[in-house]
Amino acid sequence: MHEKRPGSFYVLAAFFIVFMLFLYGPTITIGILSFQGPQGGLTFPMRGVSTHWFHQLFQQQSVGDIWGAFRRSVALGLMVMVTTVVISVMGGLAFRKRFAGSGSLFYLIIASLIIPSILVSLGVGLIFSQLGWDVHWATSGFGAQLTWTLPFGLLIMFAIFNRFNPAYEEAARDQGASAWQTLRHVVIPIIAPSLIGVALFGFTLSYDEFARTLLTSGSHNTLPLEIYGMTTNVTSPVLFALGTLTTVFSFAIIAIFVAFAVAAQRRRSKLASDAGKATL
């Protein structure tokens, strides 16, 4: 006989269901409304079902510079992702040993997480303006977003290297490997799944960032800023169609990174297995 579940199980299950509805309900609602018919509006009830508003989305004149904003967001996300991964690895390696001021530097790094994002955006924009530099998404916007992504990447790398077994590096050096060869052929393959996680954080946090880009993007909007602008002048389900496509794109990016992480984990397991056999 199956053991009877306690009443608390059903209470927690109901709470979990409500939480999931709260989390994904708005996204699901937008997805449904994006398939309104040509006469549909921004609310229920739906007036027909079609892909009319998706077709409208691809007409440049109906949505402003949405595709230019999308390209800028992707380019900026890739820039932030690569920079976050490289600096996070370098920082993680540096913090493996204590050095003068390491504690203060650590708290200084993570302090940007607790500063209101709009203040960071304002501060970076003012610095560029005072120095006479152009405020642009690829310069000031890039710097402002790094204040958001780098602390996450560094915290992940700190956790990874705190658990990293230095015996792997010692074995490589015993075999005559240089410091660069040890990093390239031993350290990087072992931490590869975590690097993919840092890359995912870097790209997605940048791609979706609004507040830190608001005052640092200059005259060219990124995608979040363009969508915000559309909410004031677009009164048709084309806005929902855009939301649906960007959501699908975000999930696709996550799926791609997860696939890379799984492949890296399998390669890491194979390397460990081969190393174990070699020592027998």
XYZ file of N, CA and C in Angstrom:
840
model
N 0.844 -1.203 0.000
C 0.000 0.000 0.000
C 0.883 1.258 0.000
N 0.393 2.255 -0.723
C 1.136 3.510 -0.767
C 0.945 4.276 0.540
N 2.022 4.868 1.006
C 1.951 5.649 2.237
C 1.160 6.924 1.994
N 0.258 7.234 2.879
C -0.577 8.413 2.735
C 0.265 9.670 2.939
N 0.106 10.602 2.011
C 0.876 11.833 2.103
C 0.296 12.743 3.177
N 1.158 13.459 3.890
C 0.652 14.386 4.917
C -0.035 15.589 4.276
N -0.862 16.257 5.049
C -1.573 17.422 4.533
C -0.651 18.526 4.077
N 0.534 18.637 4.693
C 1.481 19.687 4.309
C 1.947 19.522 2.864
N 1.970 18.260 2.378
C 2.374 18.018 0.994
C 1.446 18.742 0.030
N 0.150 18.653 0.258
C -0.813 19.261 -0.649
C -0.782 20.793 -0.538
N -0.528 21.290 0.664
C -0.406 22.736 0.831
C 0.799 23.254 0.040
N 1.929 22.581 0.175
C 3.142 22.995 -0.539
C 2.995 22.804 -2.037
N 2.309 21.722 -2.456
C 2.082 21.499 -3.881
C 1.218 22.609 -4.466
N 0.171 23.020 -3.730
C -0.685 24.114 -4.193
C 0.111 25.417 -4.279
N 0.964 25.648 -3.279
C 1.797 26.847 -3.293
C 2.728 26.840 -4.497
N 3.305 25.680 -4.803
C 4.215 25.569 -5.940
C 3.479 25.847 -7.254
N 2.269 25.329 -7.395
C 1.483 25.550 -8.611
C 1.174 27.040 -8.778
N 0.769 27.678 -7.675
C 0.488 29.117 -7.730
C 1.740 29.899 -8.099
N 2.876 29.484 -7.533
C 4.144 30.154 -7.849
C 4.476 30.022 -9.330
N 4.321 28.832 -9.898
C 4.618 28.620 -11.310
C 3.683 29.432 -12.200
N 2.407 29.517 -11.813
C 1.467 30.337 -12.579
C 1.858 31.810 -12.517
N 2.278 32.248 -11.333
C 2.719 33.632 -11.182
C 3.969 33.890 -12.014
N 4.851 32.906 -12.093
C 6.126 33.070 -12.795
C 5.943 33.052 -14.304
N 5.165 32.092 -14.800
C 5.043 31.913 -16.249
C 3.701 32.360 -16.808
N 2.743 32.712 -15.933
C 1.437 33.144 -16.413
C 1.487 34.327 -17.364
N 2.206 35.405 -17.028
C 2.277 36.542 -17.952
C 2.868 36.183 -19.314
N 3.919 35.363 -19.298
C 4.544 34.961 -20.566
C 3.584 34.133 -21.400
N 2.861 33.215 -20.762
C 1.892 32.388 -21.477
C 0.762 33.253 -22.029
N 0.309 34.213 -21.236
C -0.765 35.111 -21.681
C -0.341 35.914 -22.902
N 0.870 36.454 -22.873
C 1.388 37.205 -24.024
C 1.489 36.302 -25.250
N 1.959 35.062 -25.027
C 2.056 34.122 -26.142
C 0.706 33.841 -26.774
N -0.329 33.693 -25.961
C -1.673 33.421 -26.483
C -2.204 34.631 -27.252
N -2.065 35.818 -26.647
C -2.608 37.020 -27.275
C -1.858 37.410 -28.544
N -0.620 36.934 -28.702
C 0.124 37.269 -29.919
C -0.461 36.607 -31.155
N -1.332 35.603 -30.950
C -1.971 34.910 -32.077
C -3.388 35.437 -32.334
N -3.644 36.664 -31.929
C -4.935 37.284 -32.217
C -5.140 37.422 -33.724
N -6.405 37.501 -34.113
C -6.727 37.760 -35.510
C -6.430 39.197 -35.878
N -6.579 39.571 -37.158
C -6.263 40.939 -37.615
C -7.037 42.022 -36.873
N -8.213 41.697 -36.365
C -9.030 42.674 -35.651
C -8.821 42.598 -34.128
N -7.872 41.793 -33.692
C -7.656 41.594 -32.269
C -7.032 42.787 -31.586
N -7.198 42.831 -30.279
C -6.636 43.907 -29.481
C -5.639 43.387 -28.472
N -5.414 44.175 -27.438
C -4.407 43.850 -26.446
C -4.959 43.054 -25.262
N -6.234 42.762 -25.265
C -6.839 42.052 -24.144
C -7.748 40.936 -24.649
N -8.164 40.092 -23.734
C -9.169 39.084 -24.026
C -10.535 39.755 -24.086
N -11.526 39.171 -24.777
C -11.459 37.903 -25.505
C -10.750 38.051 -26.851
N -10.202 36.951 -27.328
C -9.503 36.954 -28.600
C -10.505 37.078 -29.754
N -10.073 37.774 -30.791
C -10.893 37.936 -31.990
C -10.226 37.193 -33.135
N -10.467 35.911 -33.164
C -9.864 35.088 -34.199
C -8.484 34.607 -33.794
N -7.949 33.699 -34.586
C -6.613 33.145 -34.361
C -5.849 33.198 -35.673
N -4.671 33.780 -35.664
C -3.864 33.889 -36.878
C -2.427 34.225 -36.495
N -1.578 34.291 -37.507
C -0.190 34.728 -37.310
C -0.001 36.124 -37.913
N -1.101 36.860 -38.019
C -1.087 38.172 -38.669
C -0.068 39.111 -38.035
N -0.016 39.137 -36.705
C 0.845 40.105 -36.033
C 2.302 39.728 -36.113
N 2.598 38.465 -36.338
C 3.985 38.065 -36.576
C 4.446 38.562 -37.946
N 3.546 38.516 -38.931
C 3.873 39.070 -40.248
C 4.085 40.578 -40.154
N 3.227 41.235 -39.363
C 3.377 42.671 -39.187
C 4.708 43.020 -38.540
N 5.169 42.157 -37.667
C 6.415 42.399 -36.948
C 7.599 42.511 -37.891
N 7.549 41.777 -38.988
C 8.672 41.769 -39.919
C 8.578 42.893 -40.946
N 7.587 43.751 -40.813
C 7.513 44.946 -41.658
C 8.181 46.084 -40.908
N 9.326 46.501 -41.374
C 10.177 47.436 -40.646
C 9.433 48.700 -40.226
N 8.551 49.205 -41.104
C 7.900 50.468 -40.800
C 6.885 50.353 -39.676
N 6.454 49.133 -39.354
C 5.415 48.990 -38.333
C 5.974 48.900 -36.922
N 7.250 48.656 -36.781
C 7.822 48.472 -35.440
C 9.084 49.282 -35.211
N 9.346 50.285 -36.035
C 10.518 51.120 -35.813
C 11.814 50.372 -36.087
N 12.780 50.566 -35.202
C 14.120 50.000 -35.409
C 14.310 48.731 -34.578
N 13.289 47.890 -34.539
C 13.343 46.736 -33.651
C 14.446 45.766 -34.043
N 14.663 45.560 -35.327
C 15.680 44.588 -35.743
C 17.084 45.146 -35.579
N 17.239 46.455 -35.753
C 18.520 47.069 -35.435
C 18.823 46.967 -33.960
N 17.798 47.171 -33.128
C 17.968 47.041 -31.680
C 18.304 45.604 -31.307
N 17.686 44.655 -31.996
C 17.985 43.243 -31.723
C 19.438 42.922 -32.051
N 19.919 43.399 -33.190
C 21.315 43.141 -33.569
C 22.276 43.786 -32.568
N 21.940 44.974 -32.113
C 22.809 45.637 -31.125
C 22.815 44.868 -29.810
N 21.668 44.368 -29.387
C 21.607 43.615 -28.133
C 22.410 42.323 -28.227
N 22.318 41.641 -29.358
C 23.074 40.398 -29.535
C 24.576 40.699 -29.562
N 24.974 41.739 -30.315
C 26.397 42.095 -30.380
C 26.921 42.488 -29.002
N 26.149 43.297 -28.286
C 26.559 43.720 -26.947
C 26.608 42.527 -25.995
N 25.631 41.627 -26.108
C 25.623 40.433 -25.269
C 26.849 39.568 -25.498
N 27.261 39.415 -26.751
C 28.450 38.619 -27.060
C 29.711 39.283 -26.521
N 29.791 40.616 -26.649
C 30.945 41.343 -26.111
C 31.038 41.169 -24.602
N 29.916 41.340 -23.937
C 29.889 41.202 -22.478
C 30.197 39.771 -22.067
N 29.666 38.806 -22.802
C 29.879 37.398 -22.488
C 31.360 37.038 -22.540
N 32.026 37.379 -23.629
C 33.443 37.033 -23.785
C 34.283 37.721 -22.704
N 34.027 39.004 -22.476
C 34.788 39.745 -21.476
C 34.561 39.179 -20.080
N 33.322 38.834 -19.778
C 33.002 38.284 -18.461
C 33.708 36.956 -18.235
N 33.711 36.093 -19.241
C 34.366 34.793 -19.102
C 35.867 34.965 -18.887
N 36.501 35.787 -19.709
C 37.966 35.956 -19.621
C 38.365 36.556 -18.273
N 37.714 37.635 -17.885
C 38.090 38.302 -16.625
C 37.735 37.432 -15.421
N 36.626 36.704 -15.501
C 36.238 35.836 -14.385
C 37.260 34.730 -14.162
N 37.743 34.128 -15.248
C 38.762 33.088 -15.114
C 40.046 33.673 -14.540
N 40.450 34.827 -15.061
C 41.668 35.466 -14.554
C 41.511 35.836 -13.076
N 40.339 36.368 -12.715
C 40.109 36.717 -11.320
C 40.061 35.489 -10.423
N 39.420 34.429 -10.901
C 39.366 33.200 -10.124
C 40.744 32.625 -9.867
N 41.606 32.668 -10.887
C 42.974 32.185 -10.722
C 43.748 33.074 -9.757
N 43.538 34.398 -9.846
C 44.266 35.325 -8.985
C 43.885 35.147 -7.520
N 42.604 34.885 -7.259
C 42.132 34.792 -5.878
C 42.352 33.415 -5.263
N 43.020 32.530 -5.960
C 43.323 31.225 -5.363
C 44.324 31.372 -4.214
N 45.103 32.420 -4.249
C 46.050 32.691 -3.170
C 45.756 34.079 -2.602
N 45.873 34.190 -1.303
C 45.649 35.472 -0.650
C 46.748 36.453 -1.032
N 46.362 37.705 -1.211
C 47.335 38.758 -1.482
C 46.870 40.021 -0.766
N 47.756 40.974 -0.668
C 47.444 42.202 0.063
C 46.247 42.907 -0.567
N 45.233 43.157 0.231
C 44.052 43.858 -0.253
C 43.034 42.991 -0.937
N 43.219 41.670 -0.901
C 42.290 40.782 -1.608
C 40.883 40.846 -1.020
N 40.791 40.970 0.315
C 39.478 41.048 0.943
C 38.727 42.299 0.529
N 39.417 43.438 0.593
C 38.781 44.705 0.199
C 38.401 44.692 -1.275
N 39.265 44.116 -2.109
C 38.980 44.052 -3.534
C 37.763 43.184 -3.809
N 37.631 42.083 -3.067
C 36.472 41.208 -3.239
C 35.171 41.950 -2.949
N 35.130 42.658 -1.814
C 33.912 43.389 -1.456
C 33.651 44.544 -2.419
N 34.705 45.121 -2.954
C 34.543 46.184 -3.936
C 33.920 45.645 -5.224
N 34.314 44.419 -5.583
C 33.790 43.805 -6.804
C 32.296 43.537 -6.694
N 31.879 42.969 -5.572
C 30.472 42.592 -5.441
C 29.595 43.767 -5.005
N 30.218 44.919 -4.673
C 29.429 46.072 -4.233
C 28.497 46.563 -5.336
N 28.904 46.380 -6.598
C 28.067 46.860 -7.700
C 26.738 46.129 -7.787
N 26.638 44.965 -7.134
C 25.377 44.223 -7.146
C 24.323 44.875 -6.259
N 24.750 45.641 -5.260
C 23.793 46.230 -4.324
C 23.537 47.701 -4.606
N 24.289 48.282 -5.547
C 24.044 49.666 -5.951
C 22.882 49.676 -6.934
N 21.883 50.543 -6.748
C 20.764 50.599 -7.706
C 21.258 50.748 -9.140
N 20.715 49.926 -10.023
C 21.188 49.893 -11.410
C 21.082 51.241 -12.098
N 20.010 51.970 -11.818
C 19.830 53.255 -12.485
C 20.913 54.247 -12.078
N 21.426 54.127 -10.831
C 22.513 55.000 -10.390
C 23.815 54.648 -11.103
N 24.042 53.363 -11.330
C 25.224 52.945 -12.087
C 25.151 53.505 -13.500
N 23.976 53.395 -14.118
C 23.782 53.916 -15.466
C 24.021 55.421 -15.503
N 23.466 56.127 -14.524
C 23.648 57.577 -14.458
C 25.114 57.939 -14.266
N 25.789 57.233 -13.359
C 27.188 57.529 -13.084
C 28.089 57.295 -14.287
N 27.910 56.165 -14.965
C 28.733 55.872 -16.137
C 28.471 56.892 -17.238
N 27.195 57.226 -17.450
C 26.865 58.216 -18.471
C 27.490 59.569 -18.165
N 27.472 59.981 -16.889
C 28.064 61.258 -16.508
C 29.577 61.261 -16.699
N 30.226 60.149 -16.350
C 31.685 60.067 -16.512
C 32.063 60.237 -17.977
N 31.360 59.540 -18.863
C 31.670 59.648 -20.291
C 31.407 61.063 -20.794
N 30.316 61.669 -20.329
C 29.998 63.029 -20.771
C 31.042 64.021 -20.282
N 31.473 63.896 -19.025
C 32.456 64.813 -18.465
C 33.813 64.676 -19.137
N 34.139 63.460 -19.565
C 35.425 63.236 -20.236
C 35.370 63.579 -21.712
N 34.189 63.938 -22.196
C 34.055 64.305 -23.606
C 33.970 63.113 -24.537
N 33.689 61.934 -23.988
C 33.562 60.736 -24.815
C 32.104 60.546 -25.222
N 31.915 59.936 -26.372
C 30.558 59.679 -26.847
C 29.890 58.606 -25.989
N 28.657 58.869 -25.587
C 27.861 57.863 -24.884
C 27.265 56.940 -25.935
N 27.676 55.688 -25.912
C 27.311 54.740 -26.972
C 27.123 53.368 -26.358
N 26.237 52.585 -26.929
C 25.955 51.257 -26.361
C 27.178 50.363 -26.344
N 28.118 50.548 -27.297
C 29.289 49.667 -27.377
C 30.438 50.121 -26.485
N 30.309 51.286 -25.856
C 31.376 51.776 -24.978
C 30.840 51.957 -23.553
N 30.088 53.021 -23.336
C 29.535 53.254 -22.004
C 28.516 52.186 -21.624
N 27.689 51.768 -22.583
C 26.733 50.697 -22.303
C 27.437 49.392 -21.969
N 28.510 49.120 -22.691
C 29.319 47.922 -22.439
C 29.910 47.944 -21.030
N 30.475 49.081 -20.635
C 31.061 49.195 -19.305
C 30.024 49.086 -18.204
N 28.869 49.701 -18.408
C 27.820 49.653 -17.394
C 27.316 48.233 -17.201
N 27.194 47.483 -18.267
C 26.696 46.110 -18.140
C 27.720 45.191 -17.501
N 28.997 45.483 -17.682
C 30.022 44.659 -17.033
C 29.952 44.784 -15.511
N 29.491 45.927 -15.005
C 29.334 46.062 -13.556
C 28.244 45.139 -13.025
N 27.426 44.595 -13.905
C 26.345 43.687 -13.525
C 26.738 42.231 -13.724
N 27.448 41.943 -14.798
C 27.758 40.548 -15.134
C 29.034 40.044 -14.476
N 30.039 40.906 -14.326
C 31.320 40.456 -13.778
C 31.211 39.910 -12.354
N 30.481 40.562 -11.442
C 30.382 39.987 -10.096
C 29.807 38.576 -10.091
N 28.793 38.307 -10.932
C 28.237 36.957 -11.003
C 29.276 35.969 -11.517
N 29.973 36.346 -12.580
C 30.990 35.459 -13.132
C 32.108 35.185 -12.148
N 32.552 36.210 -11.440
C 33.637 36.040 -10.481
C 33.206 35.174 -9.302
N 31.986 35.376 -8.818
C 31.502 34.562 -7.699
C 31.439 33.083 -8.091
N 31.033 32.812 -9.319
C 30.990 31.413 -9.790
C 32.409 30.848 -9.850
N 33.349 31.620 -10.397
C 34.718 31.137 -10.515
C 35.373 30.964 -9.144
N 35.061 31.846 -8.197
C 35.597 31.677 -6.846
C 35.137 30.348 -6.260
N 33.860 30.039 -6.443
C 33.329 28.774 -5.919
C 33.979 27.577 -6.604
N 34.186 27.676 -7.913
C 34.774 26.559 -8.666
C 36.217 26.321 -8.232
N 37.014 27.388 -8.159
C 38.425 27.211 -7.826
C 38.642 26.876 -6.355
N 37.686 27.200 -5.505
C 37.791 26.775 -4.107
C 37.706 25.262 -3.971
N 37.040 24.615 -4.927
C 36.898 23.155 -4.903
C 37.846 22.471 -5.885
N 38.661 23.250 -6.573
C 39.534 22.680 -7.599
C 40.705 21.953 -6.945
N 40.942 20.750 -7.391
C 42.032 19.938 -6.841
C 43.347 20.296 -7.525
N 44.295 20.907 -6.816
C 45.570 21.303 -7.444
C 46.433 20.122 -7.855
N 46.047 18.901 -7.451
C 46.848 17.730 -7.817
C 46.900 17.554 -9.333
N 45.837 17.968 -10.033
C 45.826 17.858 -11.495
C 46.927 18.730 -12.105
N 47.070 19.937 -11.586
C 48.108 20.833 -12.101
C 49.504 20.320 -11.742
N 49.639 19.808 -10.540
C 50.939 19.277 -10.122
C 51.345 18.093 -10.994
N 50.382 17.244 -11.330
C 50.682 16.105 -12.194
C 51.119 16.573 -13.573
N 50.463 17.618 -14.088
C 50.844 18.142 -15.401
C 52.244 18.734 -15.373
N 52.560 19.460 -14.325
C 53.905 20.039 -14.216
C 54.959 18.957 -14.037
N 54.607 17.887 -13.345
C 55.551 16.777 -13.194
C 55.868 16.137 -14.539
N 54.911 16.239 -15.470
C 55.130 15.683 -16.803
C 55.827 16.658 -17.739
N 56.212 17.827 -17.194
C 56.963 18.801 -17.994
C 56.118 19.876 -18.647
N 54.834 19.959 -18.314
C 53.970 20.962 -18.926
C 54.297 22.345 -18.386
N 54.239 23.337 -19.251
C 54.444 24.714 -18.826
C 53.165 25.232 -18.167
N 53.252 26.444 -17.612
C 52.073 27.029 -16.962
C 50.930 27.207 -17.964
N 51.268 27.664 -19.190
C 50.239 27.858 -20.216
C 49.648 26.522 -20.656
N 50.489 25.523 -20.837
C 49.994 24.201 -21.234
C 49.110 23.595 -20.143
N 49.478 23.810 -18.890
C 48.660 23.308 -17.793
C 47.287 23.976 -17.798
N 47.284 25.291 -18.004
C 46.015 26.017 -18.040
C 45.158 25.562 -19.220
N 45.783 25.436 -20.372
C 45.034 25.120 -21.594
C 44.545 23.682 -21.628
N 45.390 22.743 -21.250
C 45.065 21.326 -21.433
C 44.524 20.639 -20.172
N 44.652 21.293 -19.023
C 44.189 20.666 -17.780
C 43.087 21.489 -17.118
N 43.408 22.742 -16.778
C 42.473 23.552 -16.005
C 41.215 23.885 -16.805
N 41.403 24.427 -18.017
C 40.248 24.855 -18.824
C 39.296 23.697 -19.132
N 39.795 22.513 -19.581
C 38.851 21.407 -19.827
C 38.073 20.982 -18.580
N 38.707 21.059 -17.408
C 38.026 20.635 -16.182
C 36.916 21.613 -15.797
N 37.191 22.912 -15.948
C 36.198 23.908 -15.541
C 35.294 24.335 -16.698
N 35.409 23.663 -17.845
C 34.640 24.065 -19.040
C 33.135 24.169 -18.792
N 32.489 23.189 -18.112
C 31.042 23.350 -17.868
C 30.705 24.618 -17.100
N 31.557 24.973 -16.141
C 31.322 26.198 -15.378
C 31.544 27.435 -16.234
N 32.502 27.386 -17.138
C 32.737 28.511 -18.042
C 31.520 28.747 -18.930
N 30.887 27.664 -19.360
C 29.683 27.802 -20.173
C 28.567 28.443 -19.351
N 28.493 28.081 -18.067
C 27.520 28.717 -17.188
C 27.778 30.203 -17.038
N 29.035 30.590 -16.874
C 29.393 32.009 -16.777
C 29.045 32.731 -18.082
N 29.322 32.080 -19.211
C 29.001 32.675 -20.505
C 27.494 32.887 -20.649
N 26.716 31.914 -20.192
C 25.257 32.046 -20.246
C 24.788 33.206 -19.383
N 25.335 33.309 -18.170
C 25.008 34.439 -17.312
C 25.341 35.750 -18.013
N 26.551 35.828 -18.560
C 26.991 37.068 -19.190
C 26.092 37.489 -20.333
N 25.746 36.545 -21.197
C 24.942 36.898 -22.371
C 23.510 37.254 -21.987
N 22.868 36.405 -21.190
C 21.459 36.632 -20.878
C 21.256 37.873 -20.010
N 22.154 38.110 -19.043
C 22.022 39.304 -18.218
C 22.198 40.569 -19.050
N 23.096 40.525 -20.029
C 23.305 41.676 -20.901
C 22.140 41.851 -21.869
N 21.701 40.759 -22.460
C 20.641 40.803 -23.473
C 19.344 41.381 -22.892
N 19.062 41.104 -21.624
C 17.816 41.541 -20.994
C 17.957 42.821 -20.183
N 19.163 43.359 -20.057
C 19.376 44.476 -19.144
C 18.731 45.768 -19.652
N 18.033 46.430 -18.759
C 17.345 47.685 -19.111
C 17.926 48.880 -18.358
N 17.925 48.802 -17.031
C 18.262 49.976 -16.223
C 19.684 50.468 -16.468
N 20.662 49.557 -16.534
C 22.055 49.984 -16.684
C 22.367 50.430 -18.106
N 21.438 50.204 -19.014
C 21.637 50.635 -20.398
C 20.854 51.896 -20.711
N 19.921 52.242 -19.832
C 18.989 53.328 -20.105
C 19.694 54.646 -20.411
N 20.705 54.991 -19.612
C 21.394 56.274 -19.761
C 22.783 56.130 -20.369
N 23.091 54.935 -20.879
C 24.438 54.704 -21.424
C 24.423 54.185 -22.857
N 23.248 54.087 -23.466
C 23.186 53.518 -24.820
C 23.318 54.563 -25.914
N 23.270 55.835 -25.551
C 23.367 56.882 -26.561
C 22.102 56.994 -27.395
N 22.279 57.262 -28.671
C 21.137 57.501 -29.563
C 20.584 56.227 -30.182
N 21.214 55.086 -29.920
C 20.765 53.820 -30.503
C 20.315 52.886 -29.381
N 19.057 52.495 -29.443
C 18.500 51.635 -28.408
C 18.955 50.187 -28.541
N 19.054 49.515 -27.398
C 19.143 48.059 -27.396
C 17.717 47.511 -27.380
N 17.568 46.202 -27.456
C 16.233 45.616 -27.564
C 15.333 45.941 -26.370
N 15.781 45.798 -25.115
C 14.895 46.147 -24.002
C 14.424 47.597 -24.048
N 15.312 48.514 -24.426
C 14.925 49.919 -24.511
C 13.936 50.142 -25.642
N 14.135 49.456 -26.758
C 13.219 49.600 -27.888
C 11.834 49.066 -27.535
N 11.792 47.949 -26.834
C 10.498 47.388 -26.417
C 9.803 48.344 -25.456
N 10.562 48.927 -24.539
C 9.967 49.892 -23.613
C 9.372 51.073 -24.371
N 10.100 51.548 -25.387
C 9.582 52.649 -26.191
C 8.316 52.263 -26.942
N 8.250 51.012 -27.377
C 7.069 50.561 -28.108
C 5.824 50.531 -27.238
N 5.994 50.337 -25.923
C 4.824 50.259 -25.055
C 4.069 51.578 -24.988
N 4.719 52.666 -25.395
C 4.064 53.975 -25.334
C 3.384 54.357 -26.639
N 3.717 53.664 -27.747
C 3.123 54.074 -29.025
C 2.578 52.923 -29.863
N 2.761 51.683 -29.426
C 2.229 50.536 -30.158
C 1.044 49.985 -29.380
N -0.099 49.990 -29.996
C -1.330 49.559 -29.316
C -1.971 48.380 -30.029
N -1.166 47.485 -30.533
C -1.673 46.307 -31.225
C -0.911 45.074 -30.738
N -1.430 43.878 -31.009
C -0.743 42.650 -30.566
C 0.616 42.410 -31.203
N 1.075 43.316 -32.082
C 2.426 43.160 -32.626
C 3.451 43.212 -31.495
N 3.125 43.947 -30.432
C 4.002 44.004 -29.265
C 4.080 42.642 -28.588
N 2.950 41.941 -28.535
C 2.931 40.598 -27.949
C 3.684 39.611 -28.840
N 3.566 39.785 -30.148
C 4.296 38.909 -31.068
C 5.794 39.059 -30.866
N 6.232 40.298 -30.667
C 7.647 40.542 -30.391
C 8.055 39.879 -29.081
N 7.215 40.013 -28.055
C 7.512 39.374 -26.778
C 7.617 37.867 -26.899
N 6.741 37.267 -27.706
C 6.779 35.815 -27.900
C 8.066 35.392 -28.593
N 8.454 36.119 -29.643
C 9.674 35.755 -30.365
C 10.919 35.939 -29.499
N 10.971 37.010 -28.723
C 12.146 37.209 -27.874
C 12.215 36.152 -26.771
N 11.059 35.719 -26.282
C 11.043 34.653 -25.281
C 11.545 33.344 -25.868
N 11.083 33.026 -27.082
C 11.539 31.814 -27.768
C 13.040 31.882 -28.012
N 13.516 33.060 -28.416
C 14.956 33.239 -28.646
C 15.742 33.013 -27.359
N 15.246 33.536 -26.251
C 15.935 33.368 -24.965
C 16.012 31.901 -24.561
N 14.896 31.185 -24.717
C 14.904 29.761 -24.377
C 15.820 28.978 -25.317
N 15.874 29.382 -26.584
C 16.760 28.707 -27.534
C 18.221 28.904 -27.139
N 18.573 30.122 -26.718
C 19.936 30.395 -26.269
C 20.284 29.542 -25.062
N 19.356 29.449 -24.119
C 19.587 28.625 -22.931
C 19.782 27.169 -23.315
N 18.952 26.669 -24.251
C 19.065 25.280 -24.692
C 20.417 25.012 -25.346
N 20.899 25.970 -26.142
C 22.196 25.815 -26.804
C 23.313 25.749 -25.765
N 23.279 26.639 -24.791
C 24.314 26.643 -23.753
C 24.260 25.373 -22.910
N 23.054 24.902 -22.613
C 22.923 23.657 -21.840
C 23.510 22.490 -22.628
N 23.258 22.462 -23.954
C 23.817 21.398 -24.786
C 25.342 21.423 -24.761
N 25.913 22.632 -24.847
C 27.368 22.758 -24.763
C 27.881 22.304 -23.396
N 27.140 22.656 -22.339
C 27.560 22.270 -20.989
C 27.535 20.760 -20.821
N 26.501 20.111 -21.347
C 26.418 18.644 -21.267
C 27.566 18.008 -22.027
N 27.857 18.544 -23.228
C 28.962 18.006 -24.023
C 30.294 18.205 -23.301
N 30.464 19.369 -22.669
C 31.710 19.626 -21.933
C 31.835 18.711 -20.729
N 30.713 18.448 -20.055
C 30.739 17.561 -18.898
C 31.097 16.137 -19.308
N 30.565 15.684 -20.446
C 30.899 14.345 -20.936
C 32.370 14.253 -21.317
N 32.883 15.323 -21.932
C 34.298 15.329 -22.305
C 35.165 15.324 -21.049
N 34.722 16.068 -20.035
C 35.466 16.100 -18.784
C 35.479 14.717 -18.135
N 34.355 14.024 -18.146
C 34.283 12.688 -17.568
C 35.169 11.720 -18.326
N 35.207 11.863 -19.655
C 36.050 10.983 -20.479
C 37.526 11.223 -20.186
N 37.909 12.529 -20.031
C 39.298 12.841 -19.717
C 39.692 12.260 -18.365
N 38.786 12.372 -17.390
C 39.077 11.827 -16.063
C 39.201 10.315 -16.114
N 38.344 9.679 -16.928
C 38.403 8.234 -17.057
C 39.710 7.785 -17.729
N 40.087 8.525 -18.781
C 41.336 8.190 -19.471
C 42.546 8.395 -18.563
N 42.497 9.462 -17.748
C 43.598 9.726 -16.832
C 43.687 8.625 -15.784
N 42.529 8.153 -15.316
C 42.524 7.074 -14.344
C 43.100 5.793 -14.900
N 42.754 5.496 -16.157
C 43.310 4.300 -16.775
C 44.801 4.399 -16.984
N 45.252 5.622 -17.286
C 46.673 5.814 -17.547
C 47.531 5.597 -16.298
N 46.943 5.863 -15.142
C 47.702 5.695 -13.905
C 47.727 4.280 -13.390
N 46.873 3.409 -13.978
C 46.853 2.022 -13.516
C 48.057 1.244 -14.038
